[in-house]
Amino acid sequence: MIKKAEILCREISNVETRVNEFCAKQVPAELFRYTLNQMRTIRAVQHLTQEYPAGVQLKMLAEKLNVTPAAASEMVDTLVRKGAILRQSDPADRRAVLLQVGDSLRERFDKCEKNLHLLVANFLETLDDSEVATVMAVAEKFSNYVADSQNLPEV
């Protein structure tokens, strides 16, 4: 089973690399301004603001990135200086700040995500209904399994 796990991990990594390359082709000039960790932070803010359109509090971002609030704050400070992340006061809590991705970068990420969804939809159209159901079920099971920290090996 370990050999199969190695093959699956390699295939997942290959897909991740190709998807990142696909997205990089859509926003190449912008990508060179940011480190991988900064891009990860921007993407996390982008994804969280889909659920919280008014903006994301720093604590929520830190939890999503699995870092301390202090580490998240440093990342955000740099990205604010670069214009990638915008800060605004939280009307519900004047001590808190809400974070959002800057307009032009958000538009590029939205375009990339739409194109990625189109790529995946085109792939799914190459499968029959039972294969689509299997892919969806396995992806959901794997996501849920990995999300449960009890299943993760100790490091």
PDB file of C-alpha atoms in Angstrom:
ATOM      1  CA  MET A   1       0.000   0.000   0.000  1.00  0.00           C
ATOM      2  CA  ILE A   2       2.962   2.355   0.631  1.00  0.00           C
ATOM      3  CA  LYS A   3       4.005   2.068  -3.037  1.00  0.00           C
ATOM      4  CA  LYS A   4       0.488   3.020  -4.162  1.00  0.00           C
ATOM      5  CA  ALA A   5       0.522   5.927  -1.709  1.00  0.00           C
ATOM      6  CA  GLU A   6       3.843   7.116  -3.198  1.00  0.00           C
ATOM      7  CA  ILE A   7       2.370   6.981  -6.705  1.00  0.00           C
ATOM      8  CA  LEU A   8      -0.791   8.826  -5.621  1.00  0.00           C
ATOM      9  CA  CYS A   9       1.275  11.531  -3.853  1.00  0.00           C
ATOM     10  CA  ARG A  10       3.402  11.964  -6.980  1.00  0.00           C
ATOM     11  CA  GLU A  11       0.272  12.299  -9.153  1.00  0.00           C
ATOM     12  CA  ILE A  12      -1.281  14.827  -6.754  1.00  0.00           C
ATOM     13  CA  SER A  13       1.970  16.795  -6.804  1.00  0.00           C
ATOM     14  CA  ASN A  14       2.039  16.685 -10.612  1.00  0.00           C
ATOM     15  CA  VAL A  15      -1.516  18.005 -10.777  1.00  0.00           C
ATOM     16  CA  GLU A  16      -0.705  20.763  -8.284  1.00  0.00           C
ATOM     17  CA  THR A  17       2.360  21.790 -10.310  1.00  0.00           C
ATOM     18  CA  ARG A  18       0.405  21.857 -13.565  1.00  0.00           C
ATOM     19  CA  VAL A  19      -2.458  23.840 -12.025  1.00  0.00           C
ATOM     20  CA  ASN A  20       0.014  26.361 -10.580  1.00  0.00           C
ATOM     21  CA  GLU A  21       1.673  26.664 -14.000  1.00  0.00           C
ATOM     22  CA  PHE A  22      -1.759  27.100 -15.600  1.00  0.00           C
ATOM     23  CA  CYS A  23      -2.601  29.925 -13.203  1.00  0.00           C
ATOM     24  CA  ALA A  24       0.871  31.474 -13.472  1.00  0.00           C
ATOM     25  CA  LYS A  25       0.425  31.845 -17.239  1.00  0.00           C
ATOM     26  CA  GLN A  26      -2.629  34.007 -16.578  1.00  0.00           C
ATOM     27  CA  VAL A  27      -0.927  36.427 -14.179  1.00  0.00           C
ATOM     28  CA  PRO A  28       2.814  36.075 -14.937  1.00  0.00           C
ATOM     29  CA  ALA A  29       3.986  39.619 -14.261  1.00  0.00           C
ATOM     30  CA  GLU A  30       2.131  39.791 -10.959  1.00  0.00           C
ATOM     31  CA  LEU A  31       3.572  36.513  -9.662  1.00  0.00           C
ATOM     32  CA  PHE A  32       7.146  37.742  -9.742  1.00  0.00           C
ATOM     33  CA  ARG A  33       6.334  40.401  -7.160  1.00  0.00           C
ATOM     34  CA  TYR A  34       5.459  37.856  -4.480  1.00  0.00           C
ATOM     35  CA  THR A  35       7.093  34.954  -2.678  1.00  0.00           C
ATOM     36  CA  LEU A  36       5.331  31.597  -2.505  1.00  0.00           C
ATOM     37  CA  ASN A  37       4.257  32.319   1.089  1.00  0.00           C
ATOM     38  CA  GLN A  38       2.904  35.688   0.053  1.00  0.00           C
ATOM     39  CA  MET A  39       0.943  34.075  -2.793  1.00  0.00           C
ATOM     40  CA  ARG A  40      -0.389  31.505  -0.324  1.00  0.00           C
ATOM     41  CA  THR A  41      -1.519  34.350   1.959  1.00  0.00           C
ATOM     42  CA  ILE A  42      -3.157  36.247  -0.901  1.00  0.00           C
ATOM     43  CA  ARG A  43      -4.976  33.102  -2.046  1.00  0.00           C
ATOM     44  CA  ALA A  44      -6.154  32.422   1.517  1.00  0.00           C
ATOM     45  CA  VAL A  45      -7.578  35.948   1.812  1.00  0.00           C
ATOM     46  CA  GLN A  46      -9.164  35.556  -1.625  1.00  0.00           C
ATOM     47  CA  HIS A  47     -10.830  32.269  -0.678  1.00  0.00           C
ATOM     48  CA  LEU A  48     -11.981  33.494   2.740  1.00  0.00           C
ATOM     49  CA  THR A  49     -13.520  36.656   1.292  1.00  0.00           C
ATOM     50  CA  GLN A  50     -15.697  34.514  -0.949  1.00  0.00           C
ATOM     51  CA  GLU A  51     -17.402  33.396   2.254  1.00  0.00           C
ATOM     52  CA  TYR A  52     -16.963  36.724   4.078  1.00  0.00           C
ATOM     53  CA  PRO A  53     -17.296  39.444   1.388  1.00  0.00           C
ATOM     54  CA  ALA A  54     -16.887  42.332   3.838  1.00  0.00           C
ATOM     55  CA  GLY A  55     -13.365  41.119   4.628  1.00  0.00           C
ATOM     56  CA  VAL A  56     -11.435  38.719   6.799  1.00  0.00           C
ATOM     57  CA  GLN A  57     -10.082  39.336  10.280  1.00  0.00           C
ATOM     58  CA  LEU A  58      -6.409  38.599  10.882  1.00  0.00           C
ATOM     59  CA  LYS A  59      -7.207  35.852  13.394  1.00  0.00           C
ATOM     60  CA  MET A  60      -9.277  33.990  10.808  1.00  0.00           C
ATOM     61  CA  LEU A  61      -6.479  34.295   8.246  1.00  0.00           C
ATOM     62  CA  ALA A  62      -3.936  32.996  10.767  1.00  0.00           C
ATOM     63  CA  GLU A  63      -6.136  29.962  11.450  1.00  0.00           C
ATOM     64  CA  LYS A  64      -6.535  29.284   7.719  1.00  0.00           C
ATOM     65  CA  LEU A  65      -2.760  29.478   7.206  1.00  0.00           C
ATOM     66  CA  ASN A  66      -2.054  27.545  10.408  1.00  0.00           C
ATOM     67  CA  VAL A  67       0.289  30.253  11.689  1.00  0.00           C
ATOM     68  CA  THR A  68       0.286  32.537  14.718  1.00  0.00           C
ATOM     69  CA  PRO A  69      -1.541  35.864  14.465  1.00  0.00           C
ATOM     70  CA  ALA A  70       1.839  37.600  14.808  1.00  0.00           C
ATOM     71  CA  ALA A  71       3.236  35.703  11.796  1.00  0.00           C
ATOM     72  CA  ALA A  72       0.084  36.438   9.794  1.00  0.00           C
ATOM     73  CA  SER A  73       0.348  40.109  10.758  1.00  0.00           C
ATOM     74  CA  GLU A  74       3.919  40.301   9.403  1.00  0.00           C
ATOM     75  CA  MET A  75       2.838  38.686   6.129  1.00  0.00           C
ATOM     76  CA  VAL A  76      -0.109  41.047   5.814  1.00  0.00           C
ATOM     77  CA  ASP A  77       2.026  44.132   6.575  1.00  0.00           C
ATOM     78  CA  THR A  78       4.327  43.283   3.671  1.00  0.00           C
ATOM     79  CA  LEU A  79       1.403  42.606   1.341  1.00  0.00           C
ATOM     80  CA  VAL A  80      -0.306  45.860   2.332  1.00  0.00           C
ATOM     81  CA  ARG A  81       2.890  47.753   1.465  1.00  0.00           C
ATOM     82  CA  LYS A  82       2.927  45.985  -1.920  1.00  0.00           C
ATOM     83  CA  GLY A  83      -0.728  46.883  -2.493  1.00  0.00           C
ATOM     84  CA  ALA A  84      -1.886  43.258  -2.720  1.00  0.00           C
ATOM     85  CA  ILE A  85      -3.961  43.314   0.469  1.00  0.00           C
ATOM     86  CA  LEU A  86      -6.193  46.140   1.631  1.00  0.00           C
ATOM     87  CA  ARG A  87      -7.012  46.883   5.267  1.00  0.00           C
ATOM     88  CA  GLN A  88     -10.165  48.555   6.464  1.00  0.00           C
ATOM     89  CA  SER A  89     -11.757  49.043   9.861  1.00  0.00           C
ATOM     90  CA  ASP A  90     -14.338  46.497  10.937  1.00  0.00           C
ATOM     91  CA  PRO A  91     -17.600  48.391  11.522  1.00  0.00           C
ATOM     92  CA  ALA A  92     -18.684  45.714  14.005  1.00  0.00           C
ATOM     93  CA  ASP A  93     -15.475  45.946  16.090  1.00  0.00           C
ATOM     94  CA  ARG A  94     -13.429  49.132  15.873  1.00  0.00           C
ATOM     95  CA  ARG A  95     -10.354  47.354  17.289  1.00  0.00           C
ATOM     96  CA  ALA A  96     -10.424  44.809  14.465  1.00  0.00           C
ATOM     97  CA  VAL A  97      -9.289  45.195  10.884  1.00  0.00           C
ATOM     98  CA  LEU A  98     -10.784  43.491   7.843  1.00  0.00           C
ATOM     99  CA  LEU A  99      -8.549  42.278   5.031  1.00  0.00           C
ATOM    100  CA  GLN A 100      -9.328  41.996   1.337  1.00  0.00           C
ATOM    101  CA  VAL A 101      -7.333  41.376  -1.807  1.00  0.00           C
ATOM    102  CA  GLY A 102      -6.730  44.532  -3.854  1.00  0.00           C
ATOM    103  CA  ASP A 103      -9.105  45.087  -6.782  1.00  0.00           C
ATOM    104  CA  SER A 104      -6.811  44.395  -9.751  1.00  0.00           C
ATOM    105  CA  LEU A 105      -5.236  41.350  -8.137  1.00  0.00           C
ATOM    106  CA  ARG A 106      -8.653  40.046  -7.080  1.00  0.00           C
ATOM    107  CA  GLU A 107      -9.868  40.348 -10.679  1.00  0.00           C
ATOM    108  CA  ARG A 108      -6.871  38.336 -11.877  1.00  0.00           C
ATOM    109  CA  PHE A 109      -7.439  35.655  -9.244  1.00  0.00           C
ATOM    110  CA  ASP A 110     -11.137  35.504 -10.118  1.00  0.00           C
ATOM    111  CA  LYS A 111     -10.268  35.056 -13.790  1.00  0.00           C
ATOM    112  CA  CYS A 112      -7.736  32.355 -12.958  1.00  0.00           C
ATOM    113  CA  GLU A 113     -10.223  30.527 -10.764  1.00  0.00           C
ATOM    114  CA  LYS A 114     -12.929  30.664 -13.451  1.00  0.00           C
ATOM    115  CA  ASN A 115     -10.474  29.288 -16.003  1.00  0.00           C
ATOM    116  CA  LEU A 116      -9.422  26.568 -13.577  1.00  0.00           C
ATOM    117  CA  HIS A 117     -13.073  25.598 -13.067  1.00  0.00           C
ATOM    118  CA  LEU A 118     -13.459  25.478 -16.844  1.00  0.00           C
ATOM    119  CA  LEU A 119     -10.380  23.243 -17.151  1.00  0.00           C
ATOM    120  CA  VAL A 120     -11.763  20.838 -14.541  1.00  0.00           C
ATOM    121  CA  ALA A 121     -15.245  20.920 -16.102  1.00  0.00           C
ATOM    122  CA  ASN A 122     -13.712  20.074 -19.478  1.00  0.00           C
ATOM    123  CA  PHE A 123     -11.885  17.148 -17.883  1.00  0.00           C
ATOM    124  CA  LEU A 124     -15.041  15.904 -16.175  1.00  0.00           C
ATOM    125  CA  GLU A 125     -16.812  15.972 -19.535  1.00  0.00           C
ATOM    126  CA  THR A 126     -14.311  13.342 -20.754  1.00  0.00           C
ATOM    127  CA  LEU A 127     -15.597  10.943 -18.110  1.00  0.00           C
ATOM    128  CA  ASP A 128     -18.804   8.970 -18.011  1.00  0.00           C
ATOM    129  CA  ASP A 129     -21.306   9.604 -15.204  1.00  0.00           C
ATOM    130  CA  SER A 130     -20.064   6.773 -12.987  1.00  0.00           C
ATOM    131  CA  GLU A 131     -16.445   7.972 -13.306  1.00  0.00           C
ATOM    132  CA  VAL A 132     -17.486  11.519 -12.392  1.00  0.00           C
ATOM    133  CA  ALA A 133     -19.343  10.203  -9.357  1.00  0.00           C
ATOM    134  CA  THR A 134     -16.300   8.159  -8.328  1.00  0.00           C
ATOM    135  CA  VAL A 135     -13.880  11.087  -8.747  1.00  0.00           C
ATOM    136  CA  MET A 136     -16.144  13.379  -6.736  1.00  0.00           C
ATOM    137  CA  ALA A 137     -16.689  10.812  -3.966  1.00  0.00           C
ATOM    138  CA  VAL A 138     -13.001   9.947  -3.664  1.00  0.00           C
ATOM    139  CA  ALA A 139     -11.938  13.621  -3.662  1.00  0.00           C
ATOM    140  CA  GLU A 140     -14.446  14.404  -0.899  1.00  0.00           C
ATOM    141  CA  LYS A 141     -13.403  11.381   1.173  1.00  0.00           C
ATOM    142  CA  PHE A 142      -9.722  12.236   0.834  1.00  0.00           C
ATOM    143  CA  SER A 143     -10.345  15.886   1.724  1.00  0.00           C
ATOM    144  CA  ASN A 144     -12.318  14.886   4.813  1.00  0.00           C
ATOM    145  CA  TYR A 145      -9.695  12.325   5.816  1.00  0.00           C
ATOM    146  CA  VAL A 146      -6.835  14.811   5.560  1.00  0.00           C
ATOM    147  CA  ALA A 147      -8.868  17.488   7.379  1.00  0.00           C
ATOM    148  CA  ASP A 148      -9.154  15.249  10.447  1.00  0.00           C
ATOM    149  CA  SER A 149      -5.939  15.818  12.404  1.00  0.00           C
ATOM    150  CA  GLN A 150      -6.313  12.419  14.099  1.00  0.00           C
ATOM    151  CA  ASN A 151      -5.497  10.790  10.752  1.00  0.00           C
ATOM    152  CA  LEU A 152      -2.239  12.668  10.254  1.00  0.00           C
ATOM    153  CA  PRO A 153       0.951  10.815  11.206  1.00  0.00           C
ATOM    154  CA  GLU A 154       3.067  12.315  13.950  1.00  0.00           C
ATOM    155  CA  VAL A 155       6.138  14.195  12.795  1.00  0.00           C
TER     156      VAL A 155
END
